[in-house]
Amino acid sequence: MSYPYQLKNFEDYQQAWQHSVTDPEGFWANVADHFYWRRKWDKVLEWDFKQPDVKWFTGAKLNITENCLDRHLGTLGHQPAIIWEPNDPDERHRILTYRELYTKVCQFANVLKNNGVKKGDRVCIYMGMIPELAIAVLACARIGAIHSVVFGGFSAQSIADRIQDAQATLVITCDGAFRGSKDIPLKSVIDDALMACPSVKKVIVCTRTRTPVSMLKGRDVWWEDEIKQVETMGNPPVPAEEMDAEDMLFILYTSGSTGKPKGVVHTCAGYMVYANYTFINTFQYKPGQVYFCTADIGWITGHSYIVYGPLSAGATTLMFEGVPTYPDAGRFWDIVDKFRVNVLYTAPTAIRSLMGFGLGPVNHKDLSSLTTLGTVGEPINEEAWHWYKDQIGKGHCPITDTWWQTETGGIMIAPIAGVTPEKPGYATLPLPGIQPVLVDENGKEIEGNGVNGNLCIKFPWPGMIRTTYGDHERCRTTYFATFENLYFTGDGCLRDEDGYYRITGRVDDVLNVSGHRIGTAEVENAINMHAGVVESAVVGYPHEIKGQGIYAFVISEMHVKDPDLTKKDIMQTVARIIGPIAKPDKIQFVSGLPKTRSGKIMRRILRKIAEGELDNLGDTSTLLDPAVVEEIKRGKL
Ligand code: 7RM
């Protein structure tokens, strides 16, 4: 078996890219032809970036799970779909064949139905990285319920916000989750969250850690009991719900420059086609290979490149419950060795962190199965790129540095592994079907090479965001109103002399900490919840491992008697309001913040100070009170 639209050499790439520009509908119809459709489309694309109103494959009927499961049963039924490696290396791994995964998804789809879930209902999933998480996601998709997966590191407050925004009626969780040496009490966090969520009628709890939990009568049920019930019903078949191409598939919340995360909406047909196409091409996946993406399914990378992309391609996808450094910094390499992993897709922050442990944990691990390496989530520095290339890929594996976003649904700019050129620090060239442009602050296109600008996309692609849940206007203003007729990514970008793209980082108030998107406004709101805080301003600064660290300038109500204790308290508050990933790395108490006469915080100045560029603060002539800046400079951490 091979994939009909896999690009095999540079000429293929160039031709495909040209074709995708001159005849986008023909190009995408060709890609989409190879899926299982209940009914084919009437029209490939209708679009208007003003509204925005983008529709792909209108009139088509499908169910993504028939493409991820049913259609493989004949040929791949006994092939592994999911290999699961537990947190504890001494616990047994699990392998689910396509047939087994199909059976489990159907069983759990029945459970959802028995618990009142119907097409279009929103289901919140808050679980650790166990196969049941993938099963839950697919079971939702099978019956046409819209899943909203919330990463297991988010706090009760964050979950409550997301559940309320989506008006979810059912939650799927676990008693707890194992991550490294920690046990995370997921069910107890859910109990706290649900105090503020009257829309939730049912909670399904899957057993993992055996942490004691309290079960609310009439609301909470055990996953295992519900499965037994389905079995006694004789496992009635669950025909996949017939979905319209543009029916919602899922919502995934992501941070922006305001305090409130947005529910990014993806729809069935376009997302499926795009996740599959980008998976097969970027990684040059070959049937039978073992593919390992180290992300969590709580992020878009896990949605597209652990679940939907690989499974729709009939691939073997490896799911890892734990963290890269547990029980030691050789864990990834042990997993590669144990399962003869061929394709490894991870984050620069993980590479930098593992690099810090030296070659001890790498030596004597058999990494010879690796053919292809990938990175995602943040810029990769050259040193980390070369370490990955030489020490992990032993010099012979192509590296694909993949740039994309929650909103894009899948990879946008990246080397096609071994097919198009690679360059350390560069995401290089757009995939066929993607038309990037750089624009200046007035939205004027910057043409030619050797230029810098705001990265926009000027033509639709099937995986793109359709709306922000419950607030279409927000989608328009955030992505389609900054520059007329363009999708604005929020990233700055360089196009070098060879025409290769290099993402330089966010141009808005969004931080990227260890590849996780965090809005400065969100962190400020959380800090301000602390009783002693009057005002705060948060900026990013370069961090050796995390890429960016969080630096908070805080005005406190009274003189702080024990600064260390207060800092700890503030950190706790942030962890409680958002989650541990948003904890500031540095907190500096200040008596005032640099503001303009109109009262706007001058973040540019704070950023410079946090970066340590004290002598180069730029234009400070509009400052209300220059003395404040001097004080902040003196107190810099
Ligand atoms: C997949 C994902 C998106 C933001 C994006 C960028 C940054 C992602 C790269 C990158 C440089 C990369 N989705 N980003 N990939 N920056 N090189 N290869 O991460 O929605 O969580 O984040 O991440 O700033 O806008 S995300």
XYZ file of C-alpha atoms and ligand atoms in Angstrom:
663
model
C 0.000 0.000 0.000
C 1.133 3.547 -0.626
C -0.480 6.949 -0.363
C -1.679 8.348 -3.664
C -0.969 11.991 -2.871
C 2.369 11.587 -1.104
C 4.966 13.891 -2.663
C 8.129 11.932 -3.306
C 10.646 14.440 -4.632
C 11.312 18.150 -4.968
C 9.803 18.273 -8.432
C 6.573 16.730 -7.111
C 6.556 19.405 -4.463
C 7.012 22.286 -6.863
C 4.387 20.988 -9.242
C 1.912 20.348 -6.444
C 2.445 23.799 -4.963
C 1.914 25.436 -8.364
C -1.180 23.347 -8.991
C -2.577 24.281 -5.569
C -2.286 27.973 -6.461
C -3.554 27.911 -10.027
C -6.351 25.420 -9.363
C -6.950 25.088 -5.621
C -10.279 23.325 -6.007
C -8.808 20.782 -8.389
C -5.827 20.266 -6.112
C -7.894 19.634 -2.968
C -10.513 17.564 -4.777
C -7.695 15.272 -5.801
C -6.457 14.936 -2.216
C -9.975 14.452 -0.836
C -10.818 11.806 -3.393
C -9.054 9.108 -1.393
C -11.247 9.223 1.712
C -14.404 7.354 2.531
C -17.351 9.636 1.881
C -20.974 8.704 2.481
C -21.685 11.309 -0.167
C -19.217 13.394 -2.157
C -19.209 17.185 -2.215
C -21.102 19.467 -4.549
C -18.534 22.246 -4.300
C -14.929 22.074 -3.078
C -14.637 25.609 -1.714
C -16.726 28.683 -0.986
C -15.044 31.487 0.876
C -15.129 35.049 2.080
C -12.475 36.241 4.535
C -14.496 39.370 5.391
C -17.161 37.569 7.443
C -15.244 35.160 7.647
C -17.270 32.437 5.966
C -15.290 29.475 4.721
C -16.831 26.194 3.602
C -14.959 23.186 2.273
C -16.516 20.213 0.494
C -20.070 21.501 0.845
C -22.725 18.880 0.432
C -20.362 16.057 1.415
C -21.426 13.554 4.095
C -18.964 11.594 6.175
C -17.878 10.464 9.573
C -14.209 10.904 10.450
C -14.172 7.677 12.499
C -15.169 5.629 9.458
C -12.012 7.036 7.886
C -9.907 6.380 10.999
C -11.291 2.932 11.815
C -13.895 1.148 9.674
C -12.133 1.551 6.359
C -8.926 -0.005 7.717
C -10.521 -3.115 9.234
C -10.277 -5.226 6.113
C -6.602 -4.545 5.453
C -5.166 -3.466 8.820
C -7.527 -5.055 11.357
C -4.712 -6.909 13.088
C -2.137 -4.126 12.805
C -1.424 -1.990 15.851
C -3.329 1.294 15.782
C -2.211 2.528 19.198
C 0.869 1.477 21.146
C 0.600 2.802 24.665
C 3.593 3.216 26.953
C 2.738 3.881 30.610
C 4.370 6.437 32.886
C 6.030 3.704 34.934
C 8.460 1.729 32.763
C 7.803 -1.375 34.883
C 4.105 -1.410 34.061
C 3.094 -3.361 30.962
C 2.564 -1.449 27.734
C -0.651 -1.961 25.767
C -1.237 -2.460 22.075
C -4.614 -1.890 20.466
C -5.076 -3.215 16.953
C -7.350 -1.376 14.570
C -10.008 -4.034 15.220
C -9.696 -3.651 19.005
C -9.724 0.118 18.827
C -12.803 0.009 16.618
C -14.594 -2.272 19.090
C -13.715 -0.075 22.058
C -14.757 3.123 20.301
C -18.118 1.577 19.424
C -18.604 0.359 22.986
C -17.869 3.742 24.436
C -20.025 5.436 21.812
C -22.844 3.286 23.217
C -21.961 4.435 26.720
C -22.224 8.052 25.625
C -25.597 7.378 24.018
C -26.836 5.591 27.151
C -25.867 8.678 29.088
C -27.963 10.920 26.918
C -25.355 12.367 24.557
C -26.708 13.345 21.143
C -25.290 14.748 17.930
C -24.180 18.344 18.445
C -23.859 18.072 22.256
C -20.590 19.304 23.730
C -18.535 16.847 25.772
C -15.618 18.007 27.888
C -12.745 15.513 28.189
C -10.245 15.931 31.030
C -8.018 12.868 31.175
C -4.402 11.790 31.288
C -2.623 10.200 28.344
C -4.172 6.727 28.399
C -5.743 4.913 25.421
C -9.194 5.665 26.858
C -8.567 9.341 26.079
C -8.206 8.557 22.365
C -11.193 6.220 22.639
C -13.293 8.957 24.252
C -12.370 11.463 21.544
C -13.211 9.026 18.748
C -16.445 7.891 20.419
C -17.622 11.509 20.501
C -16.780 11.907 16.829
C -18.575 8.660 16.030
C -21.915 9.891 17.379
C -21.443 13.487 16.236
C -20.861 14.948 19.692
C -18.441 17.889 19.768
C -15.435 17.193 21.975
C -13.578 19.811 23.935
C -10.435 18.280 25.394
C -8.917 20.210 28.281
C -5.261 19.539 29.072
C -4.784 17.720 32.397
C -2.574 20.534 33.706
C -5.337 23.137 33.742
C -6.968 24.199 37.002
C -10.585 23.813 38.121
C -11.239 27.465 37.249
C -9.900 27.041 33.706
C -11.998 23.924 33.195
C -15.110 25.670 34.511
C -14.570 28.591 32.108
C -14.274 26.188 29.173
C -17.265 24.075 30.186
C -19.434 27.148 30.645
C -18.371 28.692 27.368
C -19.209 25.477 25.484
C -22.230 24.635 27.654
C -20.979 21.052 27.837
C -23.488 18.522 29.153
C -21.144 15.656 29.941
C -17.592 15.336 31.270
C -15.256 12.395 30.789
C -12.405 12.171 33.271
C -10.227 9.769 35.270
C -9.789 9.253 38.988
C -6.281 10.576 38.492
C -3.313 10.746 36.154
C 0.315 9.667 36.491
C 2.840 12.150 35.173
C 6.426 11.535 36.199
C 6.580 11.243 39.973
C 3.264 13.063 40.378
C -0.340 11.854 40.722
C -2.810 14.445 39.499
C -6.241 14.100 41.155
C -8.282 14.772 38.030
C -11.697 13.823 39.419
C -11.289 16.030 42.453
C -10.338 18.960 40.191
C -13.455 18.251 38.117
C -15.601 18.230 41.276
C -14.353 21.732 42.092
C -14.918 22.921 38.540
C -18.454 21.554 38.346
C -19.686 23.617 41.304
C -19.978 26.422 38.760
C -21.225 24.328 35.813
C -24.955 23.568 35.936
C -24.955 22.507 32.264
C -23.143 19.265 33.151
C -25.570 16.425 33.823
C -23.217 13.430 33.785
C -19.608 12.607 34.577
C -17.959 9.405 33.369
C -14.912 8.422 35.418
C -12.287 6.047 34.092
C -10.079 4.212 36.593
C -6.363 4.814 36.305
C -4.607 5.721 39.559
C -7.085 4.253 42.086
C -6.934 7.558 43.920
C -10.015 7.692 46.163
C -12.740 9.828 44.627
C -16.223 10.851 45.650
C -18.967 9.928 43.227
C -22.029 12.144 43.158
C -25.177 10.050 43.014
C -27.140 10.487 39.822
C -24.328 12.454 38.174
C -21.152 10.391 38.309
C -20.729 6.917 36.817
C -17.725 4.634 36.315
C -16.437 4.049 32.802
C -15.938 0.327 33.537
C -19.500 -0.183 34.878
C -20.973 1.544 31.866
C -18.947 -0.660 29.497
C -20.225 -3.769 31.323
C -23.745 -2.579 30.806
C -23.137 -2.184 27.080
C -21.715 -5.703 27.012
C -24.824 -7.113 28.682
C -26.839 -5.333 26.013
C -24.812 -7.450 23.559
C -22.663 -4.600 22.219
C -25.225 -3.172 19.853
C -23.477 -1.891 16.717
C -22.979 1.856 16.522
C -23.327 3.045 12.979
C -21.321 6.215 12.625
C -23.477 9.335 12.624
C -23.647 10.845 9.154
C -22.071 14.275 9.436
C -22.243 17.216 7.126
C -18.834 18.393 5.848
C -19.124 21.622 7.828
C -20.639 20.179 11.032
C -18.442 20.896 14.041
C -15.987 18.166 14.952
C -14.365 19.744 17.987
C -13.639 22.841 20.004
C -10.180 23.442 21.412
C -9.532 26.390 23.697
C -6.418 28.444 23.118
C -4.949 31.625 24.562
C -4.899 34.943 22.792
C -4.030 38.489 23.695
C -7.160 39.003 25.802
C -7.771 37.464 29.211
C -10.269 34.903 27.975
C -9.252 31.803 25.974
C -11.036 31.278 22.668
C -12.809 28.112 21.604
C -11.283 27.371 18.213
C -13.785 25.420 16.104
C -12.812 22.795 13.540
C -15.253 21.048 11.240
C -15.453 17.475 9.990
C -14.404 17.221 6.359
C -11.785 19.934 5.973
C -10.019 19.077 9.212
C -9.925 15.375 8.358
C -8.500 15.946 4.893
C -5.926 18.414 6.159
C -4.724 16.407 9.198
C -4.292 13.334 6.992
C -2.623 15.112 4.073
C -0.123 16.953 6.252
C 0.688 13.837 8.306
C 1.392 11.663 5.291
C 3.443 14.277 3.502
C 5.397 16.132 6.160
C 6.674 12.995 7.882
C 6.752 10.940 4.681
C 5.046 8.232 6.709
C 5.347 4.756 5.191
C 2.828 2.014 6.001
C 4.024 -0.202 8.824
C 6.219 2.430 10.454
C 5.951 3.219 14.149
C 5.255 6.894 14.713
C 5.740 8.624 18.076
C 4.443 12.115 18.792
C 5.325 13.162 22.338
C 2.608 15.818 22.655
C -0.435 15.555 24.911
C -3.836 15.059 23.296
C -4.939 18.109 25.298
C -3.154 20.286 22.724
C -3.827 20.599 19.008
C -0.648 18.653 18.192
C -2.123 15.620 19.935
C -5.482 15.994 18.184
C -3.980 16.196 14.708
C -0.817 14.116 15.044
C -1.561 11.475 17.669
C -5.206 10.783 16.877
C -6.748 11.989 13.637
C -3.805 12.318 11.227
C -2.115 8.972 11.958
C -5.288 6.930 12.429
C -6.880 8.245 9.237
C -3.666 7.099 7.512
C -3.814 3.614 9.061
C -0.581 4.352 10.904
C 0.693 2.961 14.200
C 0.649 5.825 16.666
C 2.542 5.604 19.942
C 0.992 7.294 22.945
C 3.170 7.984 25.997
C 1.636 8.702 29.379
C 4.662 10.175 31.098
C 7.263 12.917 30.811
C 10.685 12.961 29.080
C 12.687 12.945 32.321
C 10.985 10.151 34.270
C 12.376 7.933 35.648
C 15.383 9.534 33.952
C 16.341 11.682 30.981
C 16.736 8.623 28.772
C 13.039 7.789 28.689
C 12.302 8.922 25.106
C 15.315 6.972 23.879
C 14.231 3.877 25.813
C 10.845 4.102 24.130
C 12.401 4.533 20.676
C 14.586 1.504 21.398
C 11.763 -0.635 22.871
C 9.276 -0.140 20.032
C 11.695 0.452 17.144
C 10.206 3.911 16.573
C 10.711 5.242 13.035
C 9.300 8.750 13.229
C 9.753 10.972 16.300
C 7.886 14.287 16.654
C 8.648 16.407 19.714
C 9.089 19.967 21.009
C 12.273 22.063 21.042
C 11.824 22.605 24.782
C 12.075 18.841 25.363
C 15.183 18.639 23.167
C 16.848 21.519 25.034
C 16.006 20.023 28.379
C 17.312 16.554 27.438
C 20.407 18.103 25.864
C 21.195 19.494 29.304
C 21.652 15.951 30.657
C 24.507 15.233 28.272
C 24.997 12.079 26.246
C 24.845 9.601 29.144
C 21.112 8.926 28.741
C 21.494 8.605 24.935
C 24.523 6.326 24.788
C 23.854 2.600 24.449
C 20.259 3.196 23.355
C 19.523 1.702 19.970
C 18.116 4.573 17.930
C 18.869 2.957 14.579
C 15.161 2.524 13.767
C 14.700 6.301 13.437
C 14.242 7.594 9.906
C 12.557 10.942 10.457
C 12.531 13.644 13.133
C 10.135 16.512 13.680
C 9.729 19.537 15.946
C 6.753 21.711 16.754
C 5.463 24.478 18.983
C 8.203 27.079 19.100
C 11.315 28.225 17.297
C 14.220 25.794 17.568
C 17.651 27.266 18.193
C 20.504 26.026 16.023
C 22.322 24.306 18.862
C 19.306 22.164 19.733
C 18.651 21.473 16.042
C 22.190 20.145 15.551
C 22.076 18.061 18.714
C 18.815 16.490 17.545
C 20.277 15.906 14.087
C 23.605 14.452 15.212
C 22.979 12.748 18.552
C 19.453 11.454 17.959
C 19.254 11.193 14.168
C 22.933 10.159 13.966
C 23.262 12.558 11.065
C 21.064 10.604 8.667
C 17.471 11.579 9.610
C 15.810 14.585 8.020
C 14.369 17.055 10.540
C 11.088 18.770 9.822
C 10.588 21.988 11.826
C 6.820 22.348 11.547
C 5.165 25.723 11.956
C 1.415 25.774 12.543
C -1.228 26.774 15.092
C -4.341 25.539 16.875
C -6.234 27.680 14.398
C -4.626 26.157 11.309
C -5.598 22.597 12.274
C -2.424 21.146 10.821
C 1.118 21.808 9.642
C 1.453 24.837 7.326
C 5.119 25.627 6.767
C 7.671 22.839 7.132
C 10.244 20.847 5.238
C 8.760 17.720 3.706
C 11.085 15.239 5.369
C 13.869 14.251 3.007
C 12.023 15.766 0.034
C 12.398 19.537 0.361
C 15.500 21.223 1.820
C 15.940 21.822 5.538
C 17.755 24.662 7.273
C 18.374 24.900 11.041
C 15.986 27.383 12.664
C 13.774 27.595 9.605
C 10.332 26.163 8.944
C 11.410 26.671 5.299
C 8.632 26.348 2.670
C 4.829 26.215 2.711
C 3.158 22.876 2.040
C 1.312 22.695 -1.277
C -2.047 24.360 -0.687
C -0.647 27.056 1.597
C -0.052 30.629 0.433
C 1.861 32.645 3.044
C 2.460 36.372 2.669
C 4.373 38.894 4.741
C 2.768 42.285 5.258
C 3.878 45.524 6.875
C 1.939 47.280 9.652
C -0.442 48.769 7.066
C -1.210 45.413 5.545
C 0.832 46.085 2.445
C 2.399 42.937 1.041
C 6.177 42.813 1.319
C 7.438 41.106 -1.770
C 10.819 39.653 -2.623
C 13.314 37.872 -0.419
C 15.433 38.926 2.528
C 12.446 40.607 4.200
C 10.627 40.634 7.539
C 6.948 41.108 8.274
C 3.704 39.924 9.798
C 2.905 36.413 8.675
C -0.494 36.069 6.996
C -2.140 33.467 4.793
C -3.960 34.768 1.763
C -5.990 31.783 0.630
C -8.111 29.280 2.581
C -6.957 25.739 3.359
C -9.228 22.891 4.510
C -7.940 22.706 8.105
C -8.461 26.349 8.961
C -10.485 27.677 11.921
C -14.147 28.257 11.077
C -15.240 30.279 14.082
C -14.606 30.861 17.762
C -17.312 29.018 19.632
C -20.289 31.184 20.519
C -18.660 34.390 19.311
C -18.070 34.673 15.589
C -17.251 38.353 15.843
C -14.268 37.489 17.992
C -12.992 35.186 15.259
C -13.344 37.994 12.733
C -11.610 40.668 14.799
C -8.794 38.400 16.001
C -7.811 36.796 12.711
C -9.456 38.520 9.769
C -9.750 42.219 10.627
C -6.132 43.270 11.257
C -5.252 42.973 7.576
C -7.934 43.095 4.922
C -8.678 39.822 3.177
C -5.939 37.936 4.985
C -5.790 35.422 7.825
C -3.385 36.941 10.374
C -1.327 34.428 12.347
C -0.067 36.735 15.107
C 3.505 35.692 14.272
C 6.384 37.713 12.944
C 8.415 36.088 10.215
C 11.543 36.418 8.098
C 11.778 35.275 4.479
C 15.461 34.833 3.721
C 17.380 35.240 0.471
C 16.403 31.712 -0.591
C 12.716 32.325 0.115
C 12.739 30.173 3.264
C 10.506 31.190 6.152
C 11.756 31.590 9.685
C 9.196 32.297 12.396
C 10.551 34.960 14.721
C 7.853 34.789 17.420
C 4.559 36.354 18.378
C 3.941 40.002 17.607
C 1.010 40.183 20.033
C 0.786 39.771 23.811
C 0.971 35.994 23.695
C 3.813 34.070 25.307
C 5.150 30.706 24.247
C 6.388 28.874 27.322
C 7.721 25.383 26.568
C 5.633 25.383 23.408
C 2.457 26.280 25.316
C 0.560 29.400 24.395
C -0.213 31.683 27.314
C -1.717 35.156 27.119
C -0.045 37.850 29.228
C -3.488 39.250 30.073
C -4.590 35.867 31.407
C -1.585 35.663 33.716
C -2.098 39.267 34.849
C -5.756 38.577 35.662
C -4.714 35.558 37.714
C -2.018 37.494 39.596
C -4.506 40.267 40.293
C -6.778 37.750 42.027
C -4.250 37.634 44.845
C -5.612 39.801 47.643
C -2.436 41.817 48.112
C -1.938 42.739 44.469
C -2.937 46.152 43.108
C -1.744 45.820 39.540
C 0.612 43.713 37.490
C 2.251 43.516 34.097
C 3.564 40.327 32.565
C 6.113 39.977 29.768
C 8.216 37.185 28.316
C 11.998 36.906 28.443
C 14.385 34.437 26.791
C 14.646 31.234 28.826
C 17.283 28.645 28.045
C 15.001 25.630 28.221
C 11.428 26.908 28.055
C 12.156 29.224 25.117
C 10.323 31.983 26.946
C 9.961 32.531 30.668
C 7.293 34.598 32.413
C 8.429 37.802 34.142
C 5.830 39.539 36.317
C 6.081 43.102 37.596
C 3.744 43.426 40.556
C 2.503 46.403 42.558
C 1.421 45.209 45.969
C -1.040 46.876 48.301
C 1.218 47.334 51.282
C 4.890 47.020 51.962
C 5.721 43.343 51.412
C 7.187 41.994 54.667
C 8.254 38.595 53.437
C 8.746 38.881 49.667
C 9.579 35.202 49.153
C 6.425 34.058 50.885
C 4.281 36.525 48.964
C 5.854 35.414 45.695
C 5.030 31.813 46.540
C 1.473 32.860 47.313
C 1.155 34.631 43.981
C 2.511 31.582 42.152
C -0.035 29.428 43.957
C -2.787 31.795 42.920
C -1.761 31.582 39.272
C -1.560 27.781 39.473
C -5.032 27.708 41.003
C -6.601 30.105 38.501
C -4.944 28.876 35.284
C -2.667 25.929 36.001
C 0.980 25.289 36.897
C 2.147 25.980 33.311
C 1.343 29.679 33.738
C 3.355 30.246 36.937
C 5.706 33.222 36.574
C 9.410 32.389 36.655
C 10.234 35.770 38.137
C 8.223 38.202 40.209
C 9.548 41.693 40.862
C 7.735 43.988 43.267
C 7.583 47.550 42.004
C 5.955 50.715 43.244
C 4.655 51.725 39.825
C 4.548 50.608 36.195
C 5.804 52.588 33.201
C 2.740 54.191 31.666
C 1.923 56.653 28.960
C 0.020 59.817 29.780
C -3.137 58.031 28.669
C -2.497 55.272 31.206
C -1.311 52.493 28.916
C 1.383 50.207 30.261
C 4.493 50.480 28.099
C 5.248 46.783 27.754
C 8.017 47.454 25.297
C 10.039 48.968 28.127
C 9.240 46.137 30.530
C 10.203 43.593 27.904
C 13.562 45.278 27.395
C 14.192 45.303 31.138
C 13.176 41.635 31.490
C 15.521 40.774 28.617
C 18.314 42.589 30.445
C 18.675 45.332 27.855
C 18.746 48.081 30.438
C 20.691 50.592 28.360
C 18.578 50.315 25.284
C 14.995 51.053 26.280
C 14.118 52.906 23.090
C 11.874 55.949 23.014
C 10.845 56.848 26.568
C 9.643 60.373 25.812
C 5.949 59.527 26.229
C 6.509 58.178 29.760
C 4.390 59.726 32.470
C 6.945 59.166 35.243
C 10.515 58.283 34.176
C 11.564 57.726 37.808
C 9.501 54.530 37.885
C 11.678 53.058 35.143
C 14.857 53.826 37.057
C 13.477 52.056 40.116
C 12.427 49.009 38.078
C 15.863 48.850 36.450
C 17.544 48.876 39.857
C 15.345 46.043 41.118
C 15.721 43.796 38.071
C 15.959 40.067 38.842
C 1.170 23.603 16.947
C 1.121 24.686 17.982
C 1.012 28.286 17.906
C 2.172 29.242 18.008
C 2.524 29.890 16.692
C 3.987 30.204 16.889
C 4.499 29.046 17.701
C 4.511 26.802 16.554
C 6.455 26.809 15.592
C 6.290 28.034 16.264
C 8.360 28.733 15.545
C 7.689 26.594 14.872
N -0.050 25.347 18.113
N 5.065 27.993 16.856
N 5.335 26.071 15.795
N 7.234 28.990 16.242
N 8.594 27.591 14.879
N 7.933 25.450 14.217
O 2.091 24.916 18.643
O -1.583 27.122 18.834
O -0.284 25.989 20.520
O 0.807 27.588 19.112
O 3.367 28.533 18.396
O 4.141 31.393 17.602
O 1.723 31.026 16.463
S -0.333 26.510 19.187
